[in-house]
Amino acid sequence: MVKLDGRLAACAALVRRGSSVADIGTDHALIPVFLWQSGWTDIIASDIKQGPLESARRNAEKYGADVKLLLSNGFEKLPCRDDIIIAGMGGETIAEILAGCVYKDENTRFILQPMTRQDRLRRSLSEIGFGIVHETITYEHRRTYTVIYARYIG
């Protein structure tokens, strides 16, 4: 079983059981592989670059995970999902990705983990009609990480 660090585990813990999931900016696809191993079946690991998707493919193969890989710039080619994870990027980058969000539905859950510029992300969420529902904080390797659960509120 793939082991997630505290930051990624906090993200995975907010994904609803049985939901369709997308991990935008997946990098190594650790969260998608973990979710697949935990019983989820409709998972997309997406990235803007081929290199990270190749790493994601290797991890999915290593663990036998049936995860769909998608080369996409944010929401550009992404089909509708119930839960969307965007983790491990700067808050300004997450804000830019969310600005292109086409899923303006209050039932879609956005699980966001900014590495920097949380202030920029919070401001942007408010400006584009998203509300913060819940936050989790985890601490590891002398660093504090925030995980935000947000949804569209209009």
PDB file of C-alpha atoms in Angstrom:
ATOM      1  CA  MET A   1       0.000   0.000   0.000  1.00  0.00           C
ATOM      2  CA  VAL A   2       1.293   3.445  -0.878  1.00  0.00           C
ATOM      3  CA  LYS A   3       2.048   5.517   2.219  1.00  0.00           C
ATOM      4  CA  LEU A   4       1.072   9.177   2.224  1.00  0.00           C
ATOM      5  CA  ASP A   5       2.804  11.825   4.284  1.00  0.00           C
ATOM      6  CA  GLY A   6       0.656  13.902   6.646  1.00  0.00           C
ATOM      7  CA  ARG A   7       0.002  16.628   4.100  1.00  0.00           C
ATOM      8  CA  LEU A   8      -1.270  14.268   1.410  1.00  0.00           C
ATOM      9  CA  ALA A   9      -3.112  12.088   3.935  1.00  0.00           C
ATOM     10  CA  ALA A  10      -5.004  15.186   5.128  1.00  0.00           C
ATOM     11  CA  CYS A  11      -6.078  15.808   1.523  1.00  0.00           C
ATOM     12  CA  ALA A  12      -7.144  12.201   0.977  1.00  0.00           C
ATOM     13  CA  ALA A  13      -9.144  12.209   4.223  1.00  0.00           C
ATOM     14  CA  LEU A  14     -11.458  14.893   2.814  1.00  0.00           C
ATOM     15  CA  VAL A  15     -12.408  12.902  -0.298  1.00  0.00           C
ATOM     16  CA  ARG A  16     -15.951  11.552  -0.037  1.00  0.00           C
ATOM     17  CA  ARG A  17     -16.366   7.782  -0.115  1.00  0.00           C
ATOM     18  CA  GLY A  18     -17.405   6.604  -3.566  1.00  0.00           C
ATOM     19  CA  SER A  19     -16.968   9.976  -5.250  1.00  0.00           C
ATOM     20  CA  SER A  20     -15.460  10.527  -8.673  1.00  0.00           C
ATOM     21  CA  VAL A  21     -12.090  12.188  -8.126  1.00  0.00           C
ATOM     22  CA  ALA A  22      -9.573  14.286 -10.027  1.00  0.00           C
ATOM     23  CA  ASP A  23      -6.114  15.166  -8.776  1.00  0.00           C
ATOM     24  CA  ILE A  24      -5.002  18.222 -10.759  1.00  0.00           C
ATOM     25  CA  GLY A  25      -1.219  18.593 -10.815  1.00  0.00           C
ATOM     26  CA  THR A  26      -0.893  15.008  -9.673  1.00  0.00           C
ATOM     27  CA  ASP A  27       2.892  14.762 -10.011  1.00  0.00           C
ATOM     28  CA  HIS A  28       3.500  11.166  -8.801  1.00  0.00           C
ATOM     29  CA  ALA A  29      -0.205  10.213  -8.411  1.00  0.00           C
ATOM     30  CA  LEU A  30       0.283   9.234  -4.781  1.00  0.00           C
ATOM     31  CA  ILE A  31      -3.185  10.371  -3.695  1.00  0.00           C
ATOM     32  CA  PRO A  32      -4.952   8.719  -6.671  1.00  0.00           C
ATOM     33  CA  VAL A  33      -3.105   5.431  -6.081  1.00  0.00           C
ATOM     34  CA  PHE A  34      -3.879   5.578  -2.360  1.00  0.00           C
ATOM     35  CA  LEU A  35      -7.573   6.241  -3.074  1.00  0.00           C
ATOM     36  CA  TRP A  36      -7.720   3.372  -5.567  1.00  0.00           C
ATOM     37  CA  GLN A  37      -6.145   1.053  -2.976  1.00  0.00           C
ATOM     38  CA  SER A  38      -8.765   2.282  -0.494  1.00  0.00           C
ATOM     39  CA  GLY A  39     -11.724   1.403  -2.722  1.00  0.00           C
ATOM     40  CA  TRP A  40     -12.341   4.351  -5.046  1.00  0.00           C
ATOM     41  CA  THR A  41     -12.785   3.383  -8.686  1.00  0.00           C
ATOM     42  CA  ASP A  42     -13.366   6.566 -10.710  1.00  0.00           C
ATOM     43  CA  ILE A  43     -10.082   8.486 -10.430  1.00  0.00           C
ATOM     44  CA  ILE A  44      -8.262  10.821 -12.801  1.00  0.00           C
ATOM     45  CA  ALA A  45      -4.665  11.897 -12.252  1.00  0.00           C
ATOM     46  CA  SER A  46      -4.076  15.025 -14.300  1.00  0.00           C
ATOM     47  CA  ASP A  47      -1.019  17.143 -15.008  1.00  0.00           C
ATOM     48  CA  ILE A  48      -0.002  19.859 -17.445  1.00  0.00           C
ATOM     49  CA  LYS A  49       3.321  18.146 -18.278  1.00  0.00           C
ATOM     50  CA  GLN A  50       4.095  14.726 -19.693  1.00  0.00           C
ATOM     51  CA  GLY A  51       7.016  14.082 -17.281  1.00  0.00           C
ATOM     52  CA  PRO A  52       4.887  14.047 -14.118  1.00  0.00           C
ATOM     53  CA  LEU A  53       2.269  11.932 -15.905  1.00  0.00           C
ATOM     54  CA  GLU A  54       4.969   9.401 -16.753  1.00  0.00           C
ATOM     55  CA  SER A  55       5.907   9.281 -13.061  1.00  0.00           C
ATOM     56  CA  ALA A  56       2.217   8.879 -12.229  1.00  0.00           C
ATOM     57  CA  ARG A  57       1.934   6.009 -14.731  1.00  0.00           C
ATOM     58  CA  ARG A  58       4.914   4.230 -13.160  1.00  0.00           C
ATOM     59  CA  ASN A  59       3.392   4.518  -9.676  1.00  0.00           C
ATOM     60  CA  ALA A  60      -0.010   3.329 -10.873  1.00  0.00           C
ATOM     61  CA  GLU A  61       1.624   0.317 -12.536  1.00  0.00           C
ATOM     62  CA  LYS A  62       3.822  -0.392  -9.510  1.00  0.00           C
ATOM     63  CA  TYR A  63       0.764  -0.609  -7.244  1.00  0.00           C
ATOM     64  CA  GLY A  64      -1.618  -2.082  -9.817  1.00  0.00           C
ATOM     65  CA  ALA A  65      -3.922   0.934  -9.580  1.00  0.00           C
ATOM     66  CA  ASP A  66      -6.511   1.596 -12.280  1.00  0.00           C
ATOM     67  CA  VAL A  67      -6.110   5.375 -12.464  1.00  0.00           C
ATOM     68  CA  LYS A  68      -6.897   7.324 -15.638  1.00  0.00           C
ATOM     69  CA  LEU A  69      -4.060   9.652 -16.652  1.00  0.00           C
ATOM     70  CA  LEU A  70      -4.906  12.933 -18.355  1.00  0.00           C
ATOM     71  CA  LEU A  71      -2.619  15.537 -19.909  1.00  0.00           C
ATOM     72  CA  SER A  72      -4.518  18.751 -19.256  1.00  0.00           C
ATOM     73  CA  ASN A  73      -4.007  22.374 -18.291  1.00  0.00           C
ATOM     74  CA  GLY A  74      -6.169  22.560 -15.170  1.00  0.00           C
ATOM     75  CA  PHE A  75      -9.829  22.069 -16.060  1.00  0.00           C
ATOM     76  CA  GLU A  76      -9.240  22.328 -19.820  1.00  0.00           C
ATOM     77  CA  LYS A  77      -9.904  18.640 -20.682  1.00  0.00           C
ATOM     78  CA  LEU A  78     -11.119  17.416 -17.312  1.00  0.00           C
ATOM     79  CA  PRO A  79     -14.597  15.865 -17.213  1.00  0.00           C
ATOM     80  CA  CYS A  80     -16.910  16.725 -14.328  1.00  0.00           C
ATOM     81  CA  ARG A  81     -15.832  15.222 -10.993  1.00  0.00           C
ATOM     82  CA  ASP A  82     -17.371  15.122  -7.507  1.00  0.00           C
ATOM     83  CA  ASP A  83     -14.136  15.843  -5.621  1.00  0.00           C
ATOM     84  CA  ILE A  84     -11.208  17.783  -7.049  1.00  0.00           C
ATOM     85  CA  ILE A  85      -7.798  17.867  -5.369  1.00  0.00           C
ATOM     86  CA  ILE A  86      -5.208  20.552  -6.126  1.00  0.00           C
ATOM     87  CA  ALA A  87      -2.246  20.122  -3.796  1.00  0.00           C
ATOM     88  CA  GLY A  88       1.411  21.004  -3.520  1.00  0.00           C
ATOM     89  CA  MET A  89       1.398  24.223  -5.525  1.00  0.00           C
ATOM     90  CA  GLY A  90       1.591  27.858  -4.593  1.00  0.00           C
ATOM     91  CA  GLY A  91      -1.666  29.528  -3.622  1.00  0.00           C
ATOM     92  CA  GLU A  92      -1.431  31.866  -6.614  1.00  0.00           C
ATOM     93  CA  THR A  93      -1.131  28.882  -8.991  1.00  0.00           C
ATOM     94  CA  ILE A  94      -4.092  27.119  -7.380  1.00  0.00           C
ATOM     95  CA  ALA A  95      -6.056  30.394  -7.694  1.00  0.00           C
ATOM     96  CA  GLU A  96      -5.203  30.593 -11.419  1.00  0.00           C
ATOM     97  CA  ILE A  97      -6.338  27.007 -11.953  1.00  0.00           C
ATOM     98  CA  LEU A  98      -9.605  27.639 -10.089  1.00  0.00           C
ATOM     99  CA  ALA A  99     -10.255  30.758 -12.170  1.00  0.00           C
ATOM    100  CA  GLY A 100     -10.648  28.366 -15.123  1.00  0.00           C
ATOM    101  CA  CYS A 101     -13.050  26.116 -13.253  1.00  0.00           C
ATOM    102  CA  VAL A 102     -16.128  25.167 -15.230  1.00  0.00           C
ATOM    103  CA  TYR A 103     -17.772  23.224 -12.380  1.00  0.00           C
ATOM    104  CA  LYS A 104     -19.740  25.945 -10.658  1.00  0.00           C
ATOM    105  CA  ASP A 105     -21.820  23.501  -8.640  1.00  0.00           C
ATOM    106  CA  GLU A 106     -22.208  23.553  -4.874  1.00  0.00           C
ATOM    107  CA  ASN A 107     -22.006  19.744  -4.757  1.00  0.00           C
ATOM    108  CA  THR A 108     -18.436  19.654  -6.101  1.00  0.00           C
ATOM    109  CA  ARG A 109     -15.837  19.536  -3.350  1.00  0.00           C
ATOM    110  CA  PHE A 110     -12.485  21.271  -3.853  1.00  0.00           C
ATOM    111  CA  ILE A 111      -9.623  20.025  -1.688  1.00  0.00           C
ATOM    112  CA  LEU A 112      -6.823  22.557  -1.865  1.00  0.00           C
ATOM    113  CA  GLN A 113      -3.378  22.409  -0.279  1.00  0.00           C
ATOM    114  CA  PRO A 114      -1.343  25.544  -0.973  1.00  0.00           C
ATOM    115  CA  MET A 115       2.385  25.440  -0.243  1.00  0.00           C
ATOM    116  CA  THR A 116       2.675  29.253  -0.248  1.00  0.00           C
ATOM    117  CA  ARG A 117       0.507  32.363  -0.597  1.00  0.00           C
ATOM    118  CA  GLN A 118      -2.524  31.097   1.281  1.00  0.00           C
ATOM    119  CA  ASP A 119      -3.648  34.721   1.502  1.00  0.00           C
ATOM    120  CA  ARG A 120      -3.784  34.990  -2.292  1.00  0.00           C
ATOM    121  CA  LEU A 121      -5.755  31.754  -2.556  1.00  0.00           C
ATOM    122  CA  ARG A 122      -8.270  32.788   0.129  1.00  0.00           C
ATOM    123  CA  ARG A 123      -8.849  36.158  -1.539  1.00  0.00           C
ATOM    124  CA  SER A 124      -9.273  34.521  -4.940  1.00  0.00           C
ATOM    125  CA  LEU A 125     -11.726  31.930  -3.594  1.00  0.00           C
ATOM    126  CA  SER A 126     -13.910  34.736  -2.302  1.00  0.00           C
ATOM    127  CA  GLU A 127     -13.653  36.722  -5.550  1.00  0.00           C
ATOM    128  CA  ILE A 128     -14.755  33.808  -7.753  1.00  0.00           C
ATOM    129  CA  GLY A 129     -17.642  32.691  -5.544  1.00  0.00           C
ATOM    130  CA  PHE A 130     -16.127  29.901  -3.481  1.00  0.00           C
ATOM    131  CA  GLY A 131     -16.542  29.511   0.261  1.00  0.00           C
ATOM    132  CA  ILE A 132     -14.232  27.742   2.669  1.00  0.00           C
ATOM    133  CA  VAL A 133     -16.198  25.021   4.452  1.00  0.00           C
ATOM    134  CA  HIS A 134     -13.459  23.389   6.500  1.00  0.00           C
ATOM    135  CA  GLU A 135      -9.715  23.589   7.075  1.00  0.00           C
ATOM    136  CA  THR A 136      -7.243  21.077   8.416  1.00  0.00           C
ATOM    137  CA  ILE A 137      -3.738  21.839   9.571  1.00  0.00           C
ATOM    138  CA  THR A 138      -0.954  19.298   9.670  1.00  0.00           C
ATOM    139  CA  TYR A 139       2.617  19.732  10.835  1.00  0.00           C
ATOM    140  CA  GLU A 140       5.582  17.740   9.621  1.00  0.00           C
ATOM    141  CA  HIS A 141       9.279  18.275   9.033  1.00  0.00           C
ATOM    142  CA  ARG A 142       9.124  21.612  10.884  1.00  0.00           C
ATOM    143  CA  ARG A 143       6.540  22.929   8.495  1.00  0.00           C
ATOM    144  CA  THR A 144       2.838  23.657   8.861  1.00  0.00           C
ATOM    145  CA  TYR A 145       0.502  22.748   6.015  1.00  0.00           C
ATOM    146  CA  THR A 146      -3.082  23.867   5.530  1.00  0.00           C
ATOM    147  CA  VAL A 147      -5.663  21.838   3.646  1.00  0.00           C
ATOM    148  CA  ILE A 148      -8.785  23.723   2.601  1.00  0.00           C
ATOM    149  CA  TYR A 149     -12.126  22.188   1.678  1.00  0.00           C
ATOM    150  CA  ALA A 150     -14.046  24.710  -0.427  1.00  0.00           C
ATOM    151  CA  ARG A 151     -17.123  24.667  -2.595  1.00  0.00           C
ATOM    152  CA  TYR A 152     -18.896  27.037  -4.935  1.00  0.00           C
ATOM    153  CA  ILE A 153     -21.455  29.180  -3.119  1.00  0.00           C
ATOM    154  CA  GLY A 154     -22.212  31.757  -5.829  1.00  0.00           C
TER     155      GLY A 154
END
